[in-house]
């Protein structure tokens, strides 16, 4: 297996991510001003929250596409919130510096969380049990590659690797490459798991704000798959969700680098993301055994 080019999102930036990034910039300037002019200890503020939907009786999977909001009332009812995370100013003069992001568990974290976190991180055969996948809409996909490592920095941008170093290291990164029945699409779904919820929250927040900088990279198809390598810089669809202790990423591109068919590619990418998310959540929520398998096979 080889990790390939990430590419760039279709169309204009996500308006939610834009808004959150602007709020983040304003907050950075305010903190730096206080540090220089007043010499006071910076107040830590939560700059954004991920609106999440409850899954079972424990934590949640927060879908980044369209539900990541700036700080304030999320209007989502009795949903459990992920750990609060605050980004503080970085040293002046640093080029493309990764901000320091503090994360902590919310006061209303479920009492069952410690027992869930005591389970081992999900393994490749648990996250991706089947080589053939059939989604609820009837579409079918083949898994043409599977890669896993505990040296997570190998499969991500330098900025994301540096961000992870602010907490405990990741437990495992597993990625699977899928193609549709027409063998046109290439969708890499990656599961990045952590020991602590706080560290997963830190990654989810920053990847939602800036998905190009804080990215896991896509898999290139192996020669035996008979698929083309996506041309560097091709347009793509990039989504992510947070589960109990993992961040699940999905990067979808057309194999020929086409910039048309965005709606179809988006549906495929989001469908596979949800499929894998459901599998990961079932395991992390304690609904499947440590050696169990979930998901549909075709």
PDB file of C-alpha atoms in Angstrom:
ATOM      1  CA  UNK A   1       0.000   0.000   0.000  1.00  0.00           C
ATOM      2  CA  UNK A   2       1.047   3.587  -0.554  1.00  0.00           C
ATOM      3  CA  UNK A   3      -0.395   6.843   0.681  1.00  0.00           C
ATOM      4  CA  UNK A   4      -1.225   9.186  -2.160  1.00  0.00           C
ATOM      5  CA  UNK A   5      -2.169  12.771  -2.834  1.00  0.00           C
ATOM      6  CA  UNK A   6      -4.938  14.338  -0.788  1.00  0.00           C
ATOM      7  CA  UNK A   7      -6.307  16.690  -3.437  1.00  0.00           C
ATOM      8  CA  UNK A   8      -8.599  19.624  -2.805  1.00  0.00           C
ATOM      9  CA  UNK A   9     -12.306  19.981  -2.011  1.00  0.00           C
ATOM     10  CA  UNK A  10     -14.848  20.709  -4.700  1.00  0.00           C
ATOM     11  CA  UNK A  11     -16.162  24.239  -5.006  1.00  0.00           C
ATOM     12  CA  UNK A  12     -15.948  26.999  -2.392  1.00  0.00           C
ATOM     13  CA  UNK A  13     -14.959  26.222   1.215  1.00  0.00           C
ATOM     14  CA  UNK A  14     -17.580  24.845   3.611  1.00  0.00           C
ATOM     15  CA  UNK A  15     -19.382  27.919   5.063  1.00  0.00           C
ATOM     16  CA  UNK A  16     -19.465  26.356   8.513  1.00  0.00           C
ATOM     17  CA  UNK A  17     -15.727  25.737   8.434  1.00  0.00           C
ATOM     18  CA  UNK A  18     -15.156  29.264   7.116  1.00  0.00           C
ATOM     19  CA  UNK A  19     -17.166  30.792   9.930  1.00  0.00           C
ATOM     20  CA  UNK A  20     -15.393  28.721  12.565  1.00  0.00           C
ATOM     21  CA  UNK A  21     -12.001  29.557  11.108  1.00  0.00           C
ATOM     22  CA  UNK A  22     -12.826  33.271  11.184  1.00  0.00           C
ATOM     23  CA  UNK A  23     -13.939  33.013  14.805  1.00  0.00           C
ATOM     24  CA  UNK A  24     -10.710  31.196  15.528  1.00  0.00           C
ATOM     25  CA  UNK A  25      -8.642  33.959  13.880  1.00  0.00           C
ATOM     26  CA  UNK A  26     -10.421  36.664  15.861  1.00  0.00           C
ATOM     27  CA  UNK A  27      -9.888  34.752  19.062  1.00  0.00           C
ATOM     28  CA  UNK A  28      -6.208  34.287  18.301  1.00  0.00           C
ATOM     29  CA  UNK A  29      -5.753  38.026  17.828  1.00  0.00           C
ATOM     30  CA  UNK A  30      -7.597  38.813  21.053  1.00  0.00           C
ATOM     31  CA  UNK A  31      -5.475  36.397  23.061  1.00  0.00           C
ATOM     32  CA  UNK A  32      -2.236  37.681  21.587  1.00  0.00           C
ATOM     33  CA  UNK A  33      -3.259  41.281  22.265  1.00  0.00           C
ATOM     34  CA  UNK A  34      -3.975  40.506  25.900  1.00  0.00           C
ATOM     35  CA  UNK A  35      -0.670  38.719  26.266  1.00  0.00           C
ATOM     36  CA  UNK A  36       1.362  41.599  24.860  1.00  0.00           C
ATOM     37  CA  UNK A  37      -0.537  44.644  26.090  1.00  0.00           C
ATOM     38  CA  UNK A  38      -1.830  43.542  29.465  1.00  0.00           C
ATOM     39  CA  UNK A  39       0.471  40.698  30.460  1.00  0.00           C
ATOM     40  CA  UNK A  40      -2.424  38.802  31.906  1.00  0.00           C
ATOM     41  CA  UNK A  41      -3.054  35.099  31.832  1.00  0.00           C
ATOM     42  CA  UNK A  42      -5.082  34.297  28.793  1.00  0.00           C
ATOM     43  CA  UNK A  43      -8.616  33.307  29.450  1.00  0.00           C
ATOM     44  CA  UNK A  44      -9.487  30.013  27.908  1.00  0.00           C
ATOM     45  CA  UNK A  45     -12.583  30.049  25.841  1.00  0.00           C
ATOM     46  CA  UNK A  46     -14.261  27.366  23.869  1.00  0.00           C
ATOM     47  CA  UNK A  47     -14.269  28.566  20.293  1.00  0.00           C
ATOM     48  CA  UNK A  48     -16.429  25.969  18.756  1.00  0.00           C
ATOM     49  CA  UNK A  49     -18.543  22.946  19.470  1.00  0.00           C
ATOM     50  CA  UNK A  50     -19.424  19.944  17.400  1.00  0.00           C
ATOM     51  CA  UNK A  51     -23.152  19.381  17.452  1.00  0.00           C
ATOM     52  CA  UNK A  52     -23.652  15.666  17.984  1.00  0.00           C
ATOM     53  CA  UNK A  53     -26.473  13.180  17.949  1.00  0.00           C
ATOM     54  CA  UNK A  54     -26.803  10.610  20.761  1.00  0.00           C
ATOM     55  CA  UNK A  55     -25.986   7.022  19.878  1.00  0.00           C
ATOM     56  CA  UNK A  56     -27.178   4.435  22.386  1.00  0.00           C
ATOM     57  CA  UNK A  57     -26.777   5.481  26.001  1.00  0.00           C
ATOM     58  CA  UNK A  58     -23.233   6.717  25.708  1.00  0.00           C
ATOM     59  CA  UNK A  59     -21.235   8.977  23.450  1.00  0.00           C
ATOM     60  CA  UNK A  60     -21.872   9.992  19.896  1.00  0.00           C
ATOM     61  CA  UNK A  61     -20.804  10.249  16.314  1.00  0.00           C
ATOM     62  CA  UNK A  62     -20.634  13.888  15.285  1.00  0.00           C
ATOM     63  CA  UNK A  63     -21.037  14.329  11.543  1.00  0.00           C
ATOM     64  CA  UNK A  64     -18.802  17.142  10.392  1.00  0.00           C
ATOM     65  CA  UNK A  65     -20.651  17.895   7.172  1.00  0.00           C
ATOM     66  CA  UNK A  66     -23.115  20.647   8.042  1.00  0.00           C
ATOM     67  CA  UNK A  67     -23.331  20.190  11.801  1.00  0.00           C
ATOM     68  CA  UNK A  68     -20.078  21.607  13.106  1.00  0.00           C
ATOM     69  CA  UNK A  69     -20.982  24.952  14.601  1.00  0.00           C
ATOM     70  CA  UNK A  70     -19.206  27.841  16.287  1.00  0.00           C
ATOM     71  CA  UNK A  71     -19.377  28.128  20.079  1.00  0.00           C
ATOM     72  CA  UNK A  72     -22.731  28.929  21.584  1.00  0.00           C
ATOM     73  CA  UNK A  73     -26.092  27.216  21.688  1.00  0.00           C
ATOM     74  CA  UNK A  74     -26.082  24.296  19.270  1.00  0.00           C
ATOM     75  CA  UNK A  75     -29.840  24.035  19.361  1.00  0.00           C
ATOM     76  CA  UNK A  76     -29.565  20.291  19.176  1.00  0.00           C
ATOM     77  CA  UNK A  77     -31.514  19.265  22.279  1.00  0.00           C
ATOM     78  CA  UNK A  78     -30.147  16.618  24.652  1.00  0.00           C
ATOM     79  CA  UNK A  79     -27.092  15.719  22.618  1.00  0.00           C
ATOM     80  CA  UNK A  80     -23.853  14.913  24.403  1.00  0.00           C
ATOM     81  CA  UNK A  81     -21.081  17.379  23.543  1.00  0.00           C
ATOM     82  CA  UNK A  82     -17.495  16.315  22.826  1.00  0.00           C
ATOM     83  CA  UNK A  83     -14.699  17.681  25.023  1.00  0.00           C
ATOM     84  CA  UNK A  84     -14.300  21.436  24.976  1.00  0.00           C
ATOM     85  CA  UNK A  85     -11.221  22.480  23.054  1.00  0.00           C
ATOM     86  CA  UNK A  86      -9.525  25.863  23.057  1.00  0.00           C
ATOM     87  CA  UNK A  87      -6.805  27.059  20.683  1.00  0.00           C
ATOM     88  CA  UNK A  88      -4.298  29.539  22.089  1.00  0.00           C
ATOM     89  CA  UNK A  89      -1.945  31.872  20.258  1.00  0.00           C
ATOM     90  CA  UNK A  90       1.181  30.498  18.655  1.00  0.00           C
ATOM     91  CA  UNK A  91       4.623  32.132  18.824  1.00  0.00           C
ATOM     92  CA  UNK A  92       5.001  35.099  16.511  1.00  0.00           C
ATOM     93  CA  UNK A  93       7.058  34.542  13.418  1.00  0.00           C
ATOM     94  CA  UNK A  94       6.224  30.843  13.195  1.00  0.00           C
ATOM     95  CA  UNK A  95       5.414  29.760   9.661  1.00  0.00           C
ATOM     96  CA  UNK A  96       2.351  27.531   9.328  1.00  0.00           C
ATOM     97  CA  UNK A  97       2.571  26.928  13.057  1.00  0.00           C
ATOM     98  CA  UNK A  98       0.127  24.496  14.594  1.00  0.00           C
ATOM     99  CA  UNK A  99      -1.844  26.242  17.375  1.00  0.00           C
ATOM    100  CA  UNK A 100      -1.812  24.885  20.896  1.00  0.00           C
ATOM    101  CA  UNK A 101      -5.221  23.326  21.500  1.00  0.00           C
ATOM    102  CA  UNK A 102      -6.380  22.449  25.005  1.00  0.00           C
ATOM    103  CA  UNK A 103      -9.044  19.778  25.319  1.00  0.00           C
ATOM    104  CA  UNK A 104     -10.903  18.484  28.349  1.00  0.00           C
ATOM    105  CA  UNK A 105     -13.838  16.222  29.032  1.00  0.00           C
ATOM    106  CA  UNK A 106     -17.220  17.905  29.514  1.00  0.00           C
ATOM    107  CA  UNK A 107     -18.667  17.839  33.034  1.00  0.00           C
ATOM    108  CA  UNK A 108     -21.606  15.752  31.808  1.00  0.00           C
ATOM    109  CA  UNK A 109     -19.501  12.942  30.330  1.00  0.00           C
ATOM    110  CA  UNK A 110     -21.305   9.574  30.711  1.00  0.00           C
ATOM    111  CA  UNK A 111     -20.361   7.521  33.745  1.00  0.00           C
ATOM    112  CA  UNK A 112     -19.827   4.504  31.516  1.00  0.00           C
ATOM    113  CA  UNK A 113     -17.043   6.239  29.575  1.00  0.00           C
ATOM    114  CA  UNK A 114     -14.100   4.807  31.594  1.00  0.00           C
ATOM    115  CA  UNK A 115     -15.220   1.241  30.962  1.00  0.00           C
ATOM    116  CA  UNK A 116     -15.597   1.934  27.238  1.00  0.00           C
ATOM    117  CA  UNK A 117     -12.138   3.477  27.019  1.00  0.00           C
ATOM    118  CA  UNK A 118     -10.673   0.429  28.760  1.00  0.00           C
ATOM    119  CA  UNK A 119     -11.429  -1.622  25.636  1.00  0.00           C
ATOM    120  CA  UNK A 120      -8.634  -1.948  23.067  1.00  0.00           C
ATOM    121  CA  UNK A 121      -8.768   0.381  20.085  1.00  0.00           C
ATOM    122  CA  UNK A 122     -10.701  -1.069  17.163  1.00  0.00           C
ATOM    123  CA  UNK A 123      -8.590  -3.306  14.948  1.00  0.00           C
ATOM    124  CA  UNK A 124      -8.528  -3.378  11.103  1.00  0.00           C
ATOM    125  CA  UNK A 125     -10.595  -6.544  10.803  1.00  0.00           C
ATOM    126  CA  UNK A 126     -13.227  -5.039  13.125  1.00  0.00           C
ATOM    127  CA  UNK A 127     -13.428  -1.663  11.390  1.00  0.00           C
ATOM    128  CA  UNK A 128     -13.390  -3.150   7.866  1.00  0.00           C
ATOM    129  CA  UNK A 129     -14.606  -6.736   8.151  1.00  0.00           C
ATOM    130  CA  UNK A 130     -15.783  -7.224   4.559  1.00  0.00           C
ATOM    131  CA  UNK A 131     -14.153  -6.888   1.152  1.00  0.00           C
ATOM    132  CA  UNK A 132     -17.574  -6.267  -0.391  1.00  0.00           C
ATOM    133  CA  UNK A 133     -19.907  -3.635   1.027  1.00  0.00           C
ATOM    134  CA  UNK A 134     -23.557  -3.023   0.215  1.00  0.00           C
ATOM    135  CA  UNK A 135     -25.086   0.205   1.521  1.00  0.00           C
ATOM    136  CA  UNK A 136     -28.708   0.807   2.435  1.00  0.00           C
ATOM    137  CA  UNK A 137     -29.432   2.387  -0.950  1.00  0.00           C
ATOM    138  CA  UNK A 138     -28.340  -0.801  -2.697  1.00  0.00           C
ATOM    139  CA  UNK A 139     -25.025   0.550  -4.002  1.00  0.00           C
ATOM    140  CA  UNK A 140     -22.080  -1.839  -3.835  1.00  0.00           C
ATOM    141  CA  UNK A 141     -18.392  -1.217  -3.250  1.00  0.00           C
ATOM    142  CA  UNK A 142     -15.244  -3.305  -3.261  1.00  0.00           C
ATOM    143  CA  UNK A 143     -12.428  -2.862  -0.780  1.00  0.00           C
ATOM    144  CA  UNK A 144      -9.254  -2.942  -2.869  1.00  0.00           C
ATOM    145  CA  UNK A 145      -6.684  -2.071  -0.217  1.00  0.00           C
ATOM    146  CA  UNK A 146      -6.313  -2.076   3.558  1.00  0.00           C
ATOM    147  CA  UNK A 147      -3.469  -0.534   5.539  1.00  0.00           C
ATOM    148  CA  UNK A 148      -2.894  -0.125   9.259  1.00  0.00           C
ATOM    149  CA  UNK A 149      -0.152   1.278  11.451  1.00  0.00           C
ATOM    150  CA  UNK A 150       0.507   2.415  14.997  1.00  0.00           C
ATOM    151  CA  UNK A 151       2.990   4.952  13.585  1.00  0.00           C
ATOM    152  CA  UNK A 152       0.123   7.248  12.677  1.00  0.00           C
ATOM    153  CA  UNK A 153       2.292  10.081  11.369  1.00  0.00           C
ATOM    154  CA  UNK A 154       3.010   7.959   8.270  1.00  0.00           C
ATOM    155  CA  UNK A 155      -0.535   8.442   6.994  1.00  0.00           C
ATOM    156  CA  UNK A 156      -1.249  12.097   7.665  1.00  0.00           C
ATOM    157  CA  UNK A 157      -0.038  15.632   7.097  1.00  0.00           C
ATOM    158  CA  UNK A 158       2.859  16.978   9.155  1.00  0.00           C
ATOM    159  CA  UNK A 159       0.510  19.506  10.741  1.00  0.00           C
ATOM    160  CA  UNK A 160      -1.908  16.842  11.942  1.00  0.00           C
ATOM    161  CA  UNK A 161       0.974  14.760  13.296  1.00  0.00           C
ATOM    162  CA  UNK A 162       2.250  17.797  15.195  1.00  0.00           C
ATOM    163  CA  UNK A 163      -1.218  18.505  16.559  1.00  0.00           C
ATOM    164  CA  UNK A 164      -1.489  14.954  17.878  1.00  0.00           C
ATOM    165  CA  UNK A 165       1.792  15.389  19.737  1.00  0.00           C
ATOM    166  CA  UNK A 166       0.052  17.884  22.027  1.00  0.00           C
ATOM    167  CA  UNK A 167      -1.718  14.954  23.715  1.00  0.00           C
ATOM    168  CA  UNK A 168      -1.160  11.236  23.985  1.00  0.00           C
ATOM    169  CA  UNK A 169      -0.166   9.502  20.774  1.00  0.00           C
ATOM    170  CA  UNK A 170      -2.794   7.834  18.650  1.00  0.00           C
ATOM    171  CA  UNK A 171      -3.471   4.145  19.209  1.00  0.00           C
ATOM    172  CA  UNK A 172      -3.887   3.124  15.577  1.00  0.00           C
ATOM    173  CA  UNK A 173      -4.581   4.446  12.083  1.00  0.00           C
ATOM    174  CA  UNK A 174      -6.359   2.077   9.718  1.00  0.00           C
ATOM    175  CA  UNK A 175      -7.336   3.019   6.163  1.00  0.00           C
ATOM    176  CA  UNK A 176      -9.320   1.164   3.521  1.00  0.00           C
ATOM    177  CA  UNK A 177      -9.682   2.063  -0.155  1.00  0.00           C
ATOM    178  CA  UNK A 178     -13.050   1.397  -1.793  1.00  0.00           C
ATOM    179  CA  UNK A 179     -14.238   1.654  -5.388  1.00  0.00           C
ATOM    180  CA  UNK A 180     -17.779   1.547  -6.739  1.00  0.00           C
ATOM    181  CA  UNK A 181     -19.255  -1.136  -8.981  1.00  0.00           C
ATOM    182  CA  UNK A 182     -18.239   0.873 -12.064  1.00  0.00           C
ATOM    183  CA  UNK A 183     -14.678   1.174 -10.680  1.00  0.00           C
ATOM    184  CA  UNK A 184     -14.730   4.927 -11.222  1.00  0.00           C
ATOM    185  CA  UNK A 185     -14.542   6.254  -7.686  1.00  0.00           C
ATOM    186  CA  UNK A 186     -11.789   5.899  -5.120  1.00  0.00           C
ATOM    187  CA  UNK A 187     -12.879   6.524  -1.532  1.00  0.00           C
ATOM    188  CA  UNK A 188     -10.410   6.147   1.311  1.00  0.00           C
ATOM    189  CA  UNK A 189     -12.020   5.734   4.725  1.00  0.00           C
ATOM    190  CA  UNK A 190      -9.600   6.057   7.654  1.00  0.00           C
ATOM    191  CA  UNK A 191     -10.151   5.343  11.346  1.00  0.00           C
ATOM    192  CA  UNK A 192      -7.822   7.296  13.646  1.00  0.00           C
ATOM    193  CA  UNK A 193      -8.196   6.010  17.211  1.00  0.00           C
ATOM    194  CA  UNK A 194      -6.956   7.424  20.515  1.00  0.00           C
ATOM    195  CA  UNK A 195      -6.662   6.364  24.124  1.00  0.00           C
ATOM    196  CA  UNK A 196      -8.335   9.573  25.306  1.00  0.00           C
ATOM    197  CA  UNK A 197     -11.521  11.239  24.113  1.00  0.00           C
ATOM    198  CA  UNK A 198      -9.868  14.642  24.532  1.00  0.00           C
ATOM    199  CA  UNK A 199      -7.252  13.858  21.897  1.00  0.00           C
ATOM    200  CA  UNK A 200      -9.848  12.679  19.395  1.00  0.00           C
ATOM    201  CA  UNK A 201     -11.804  15.879  20.023  1.00  0.00           C
ATOM    202  CA  UNK A 202      -8.742  18.039  19.383  1.00  0.00           C
ATOM    203  CA  UNK A 203      -8.174  16.368  16.012  1.00  0.00           C
ATOM    204  CA  UNK A 204     -11.845  16.497  15.033  1.00  0.00           C
ATOM    205  CA  UNK A 205     -12.097  20.215  15.824  1.00  0.00           C
ATOM    206  CA  UNK A 206      -9.040  21.261  13.848  1.00  0.00           C
ATOM    207  CA  UNK A 207      -9.761  18.932  10.916  1.00  0.00           C
ATOM    208  CA  UNK A 208     -13.275  20.376  10.694  1.00  0.00           C
ATOM    209  CA  UNK A 209     -11.925  23.930  10.682  1.00  0.00           C
ATOM    210  CA  UNK A 210      -9.187  23.263   8.137  1.00  0.00           C
ATOM    211  CA  UNK A 211      -9.618  19.872   6.412  1.00  0.00           C
ATOM    212  CA  UNK A 212      -6.793  20.439   3.935  1.00  0.00           C
ATOM    213  CA  UNK A 213      -4.123  21.271   6.521  1.00  0.00           C
ATOM    214  CA  UNK A 214      -5.185  18.675   9.090  1.00  0.00           C
ATOM    215  CA  UNK A 215      -5.681  15.725   6.803  1.00  0.00           C
ATOM    216  CA  UNK A 216      -5.159  12.015   6.652  1.00  0.00           C
ATOM    217  CA  UNK A 217      -3.966  11.093   3.195  1.00  0.00           C
ATOM    218  CA  UNK A 218      -5.646   8.843   0.692  1.00  0.00           C
ATOM    219  CA  UNK A 219      -4.434   5.397  -0.307  1.00  0.00           C
ATOM    220  CA  UNK A 220      -3.119   4.832  -3.812  1.00  0.00           C
ATOM    221  CA  UNK A 221      -4.553   1.669  -5.371  1.00  0.00           C
ATOM    222  CA  UNK A 222      -2.167  -1.294  -5.438  1.00  0.00           C
ATOM    223  CA  UNK A 223      -1.130  -2.546  -8.908  1.00  0.00           C
ATOM    224  CA  UNK A 224      -3.223  -5.692  -8.586  1.00  0.00           C
ATOM    225  CA  UNK A 225      -6.380  -3.599  -8.194  1.00  0.00           C
ATOM    226  CA  UNK A 226      -6.144  -2.474 -11.812  1.00  0.00           C
ATOM    227  CA  UNK A 227      -7.192   1.079 -10.925  1.00  0.00           C
ATOM    228  CA  UNK A 228      -5.490   4.320 -11.977  1.00  0.00           C
ATOM    229  CA  UNK A 229      -3.717   6.529  -9.489  1.00  0.00           C
ATOM    230  CA  UNK A 230      -5.695   9.725  -8.963  1.00  0.00           C
ATOM    231  CA  UNK A 231      -3.818  12.670 -10.546  1.00  0.00           C
ATOM    232  CA  UNK A 232      -2.230  14.952  -7.914  1.00  0.00           C
ATOM    233  CA  UNK A 233      -4.327  17.968  -6.969  1.00  0.00           C
ATOM    234  CA  UNK A 234      -7.609  16.479  -8.182  1.00  0.00           C
ATOM    235  CA  UNK A 235     -10.877  17.701  -6.707  1.00  0.00           C
ATOM    236  CA  UNK A 236     -12.452  15.587  -4.013  1.00  0.00           C
ATOM    237  CA  UNK A 237     -15.036  15.266  -1.274  1.00  0.00           C
ATOM    238  CA  UNK A 238     -13.716  15.222   2.287  1.00  0.00           C
ATOM    239  CA  UNK A 239     -15.811  14.352   5.330  1.00  0.00           C
ATOM    240  CA  UNK A 240     -15.172  13.333   8.931  1.00  0.00           C
ATOM    241  CA  UNK A 241     -17.062  12.224  12.028  1.00  0.00           C
ATOM    242  CA  UNK A 242     -16.118  11.716  15.660  1.00  0.00           C
ATOM    243  CA  UNK A 243     -17.116   8.596  17.554  1.00  0.00           C
ATOM    244  CA  UNK A 244     -16.375   7.759  21.188  1.00  0.00           C
ATOM    245  CA  UNK A 245     -12.579   7.753  20.849  1.00  0.00           C
ATOM    246  CA  UNK A 246     -11.898   7.860  17.114  1.00  0.00           C
ATOM    247  CA  UNK A 247     -12.109  10.264  14.205  1.00  0.00           C
ATOM    248  CA  UNK A 248     -13.283   8.637  10.967  1.00  0.00           C
ATOM    249  CA  UNK A 249     -12.245  10.388   7.755  1.00  0.00           C
ATOM    250  CA  UNK A 250     -13.530   9.796   4.213  1.00  0.00           C
ATOM    251  CA  UNK A 251     -11.747  11.169   1.141  1.00  0.00           C
ATOM    252  CA  UNK A 252     -13.564  10.601  -2.152  1.00  0.00           C
ATOM    253  CA  UNK A 253     -12.198  11.277  -5.637  1.00  0.00           C
ATOM    254  CA  UNK A 254     -12.810  10.077  -9.178  1.00  0.00           C
ATOM    255  CA  UNK A 255     -10.018   7.839 -10.393  1.00  0.00           C
ATOM    256  CA  UNK A 256      -9.458   9.967 -13.508  1.00  0.00           C
ATOM    257  CA  UNK A 257      -9.390  13.193 -11.488  1.00  0.00           C
ATOM    258  CA  UNK A 258     -12.675  14.420 -12.968  1.00  0.00           C
ATOM    259  CA  UNK A 259     -14.202  17.549 -11.439  1.00  0.00           C
ATOM    260  CA  UNK A 260     -17.736  16.679 -12.534  1.00  0.00           C
ATOM    261  CA  UNK A 261     -20.231  14.421 -10.785  1.00  0.00           C
ATOM    262  CA  UNK A 262     -19.781  16.064  -7.401  1.00  0.00           C
ATOM    263  CA  UNK A 263     -23.232  15.057  -6.121  1.00  0.00           C
ATOM    264  CA  UNK A 264     -22.699  11.395  -6.986  1.00  0.00           C
ATOM    265  CA  UNK A 265     -19.230  11.344  -5.465  1.00  0.00           C
ATOM    266  CA  UNK A 266     -20.517  13.080  -2.338  1.00  0.00           C
ATOM    267  CA  UNK A 267     -23.247  10.463  -1.916  1.00  0.00           C
ATOM    268  CA  UNK A 268     -20.717   7.643  -2.255  1.00  0.00           C
ATOM    269  CA  UNK A 269     -18.248   9.234   0.148  1.00  0.00           C
ATOM    270  CA  UNK A 270     -20.849  10.031   2.795  1.00  0.00           C
ATOM    271  CA  UNK A 271     -22.474   6.620   2.429  1.00  0.00           C
ATOM    272  CA  UNK A 272     -19.216   4.776   3.026  1.00  0.00           C
ATOM    273  CA  UNK A 273     -18.347   7.124   5.894  1.00  0.00           C
ATOM    274  CA  UNK A 274     -21.643   6.359   7.626  1.00  0.00           C
ATOM    275  CA  UNK A 275     -21.220   2.642   7.019  1.00  0.00           C
ATOM    276  CA  UNK A 276     -17.807   2.594   8.694  1.00  0.00           C
ATOM    277  CA  UNK A 277     -18.935   5.011  11.413  1.00  0.00           C
ATOM    278  CA  UNK A 278     -21.772   2.667  12.373  1.00  0.00           C
ATOM    279  CA  UNK A 279     -19.309  -0.207  12.619  1.00  0.00           C
ATOM    280  CA  UNK A 280     -16.864   1.766  14.763  1.00  0.00           C
ATOM    281  CA  UNK A 281     -19.595   3.139  17.023  1.00  0.00           C
ATOM    282  CA  UNK A 282     -21.078  -0.322  17.587  1.00  0.00           C
ATOM    283  CA  UNK A 283     -17.675  -1.511  18.789  1.00  0.00           C
ATOM    284  CA  UNK A 284     -16.767   1.549  20.854  1.00  0.00           C
ATOM    285  CA  UNK A 285     -20.263   1.708  22.330  1.00  0.00           C
ATOM    286  CA  UNK A 286     -19.803  -1.818  23.657  1.00  0.00           C
ATOM    287  CA  UNK A 287     -22.440  -3.356  21.361  1.00  0.00           C
ATOM    288  CA  UNK A 288     -20.026  -5.791  19.697  1.00  0.00           C
ATOM    289  CA  UNK A 289     -17.373  -7.937  21.299  1.00  0.00           C
ATOM    290  CA  UNK A 290     -13.667  -7.236  21.119  1.00  0.00           C
ATOM    291  CA  UNK A 291     -13.350  -9.958  18.503  1.00  0.00           C
ATOM    292  CA  UNK A 292     -16.707  -9.277  16.862  1.00  0.00           C
ATOM    293  CA  UNK A 293     -17.417  -8.094  13.346  1.00  0.00           C
ATOM    294  CA  UNK A 294     -20.077  -5.730  12.102  1.00  0.00           C
ATOM    295  CA  UNK A 295     -21.267  -4.434   8.737  1.00  0.00           C
ATOM    296  CA  UNK A 296     -22.946  -5.863   5.684  1.00  0.00           C
ATOM    297  CA  UNK A 297     -21.280  -7.980   3.094  1.00  0.00           C
ATOM    298  CA  UNK A 298     -22.392  -8.189  -0.451  1.00  0.00           C
TER     299      UNK A 298
END
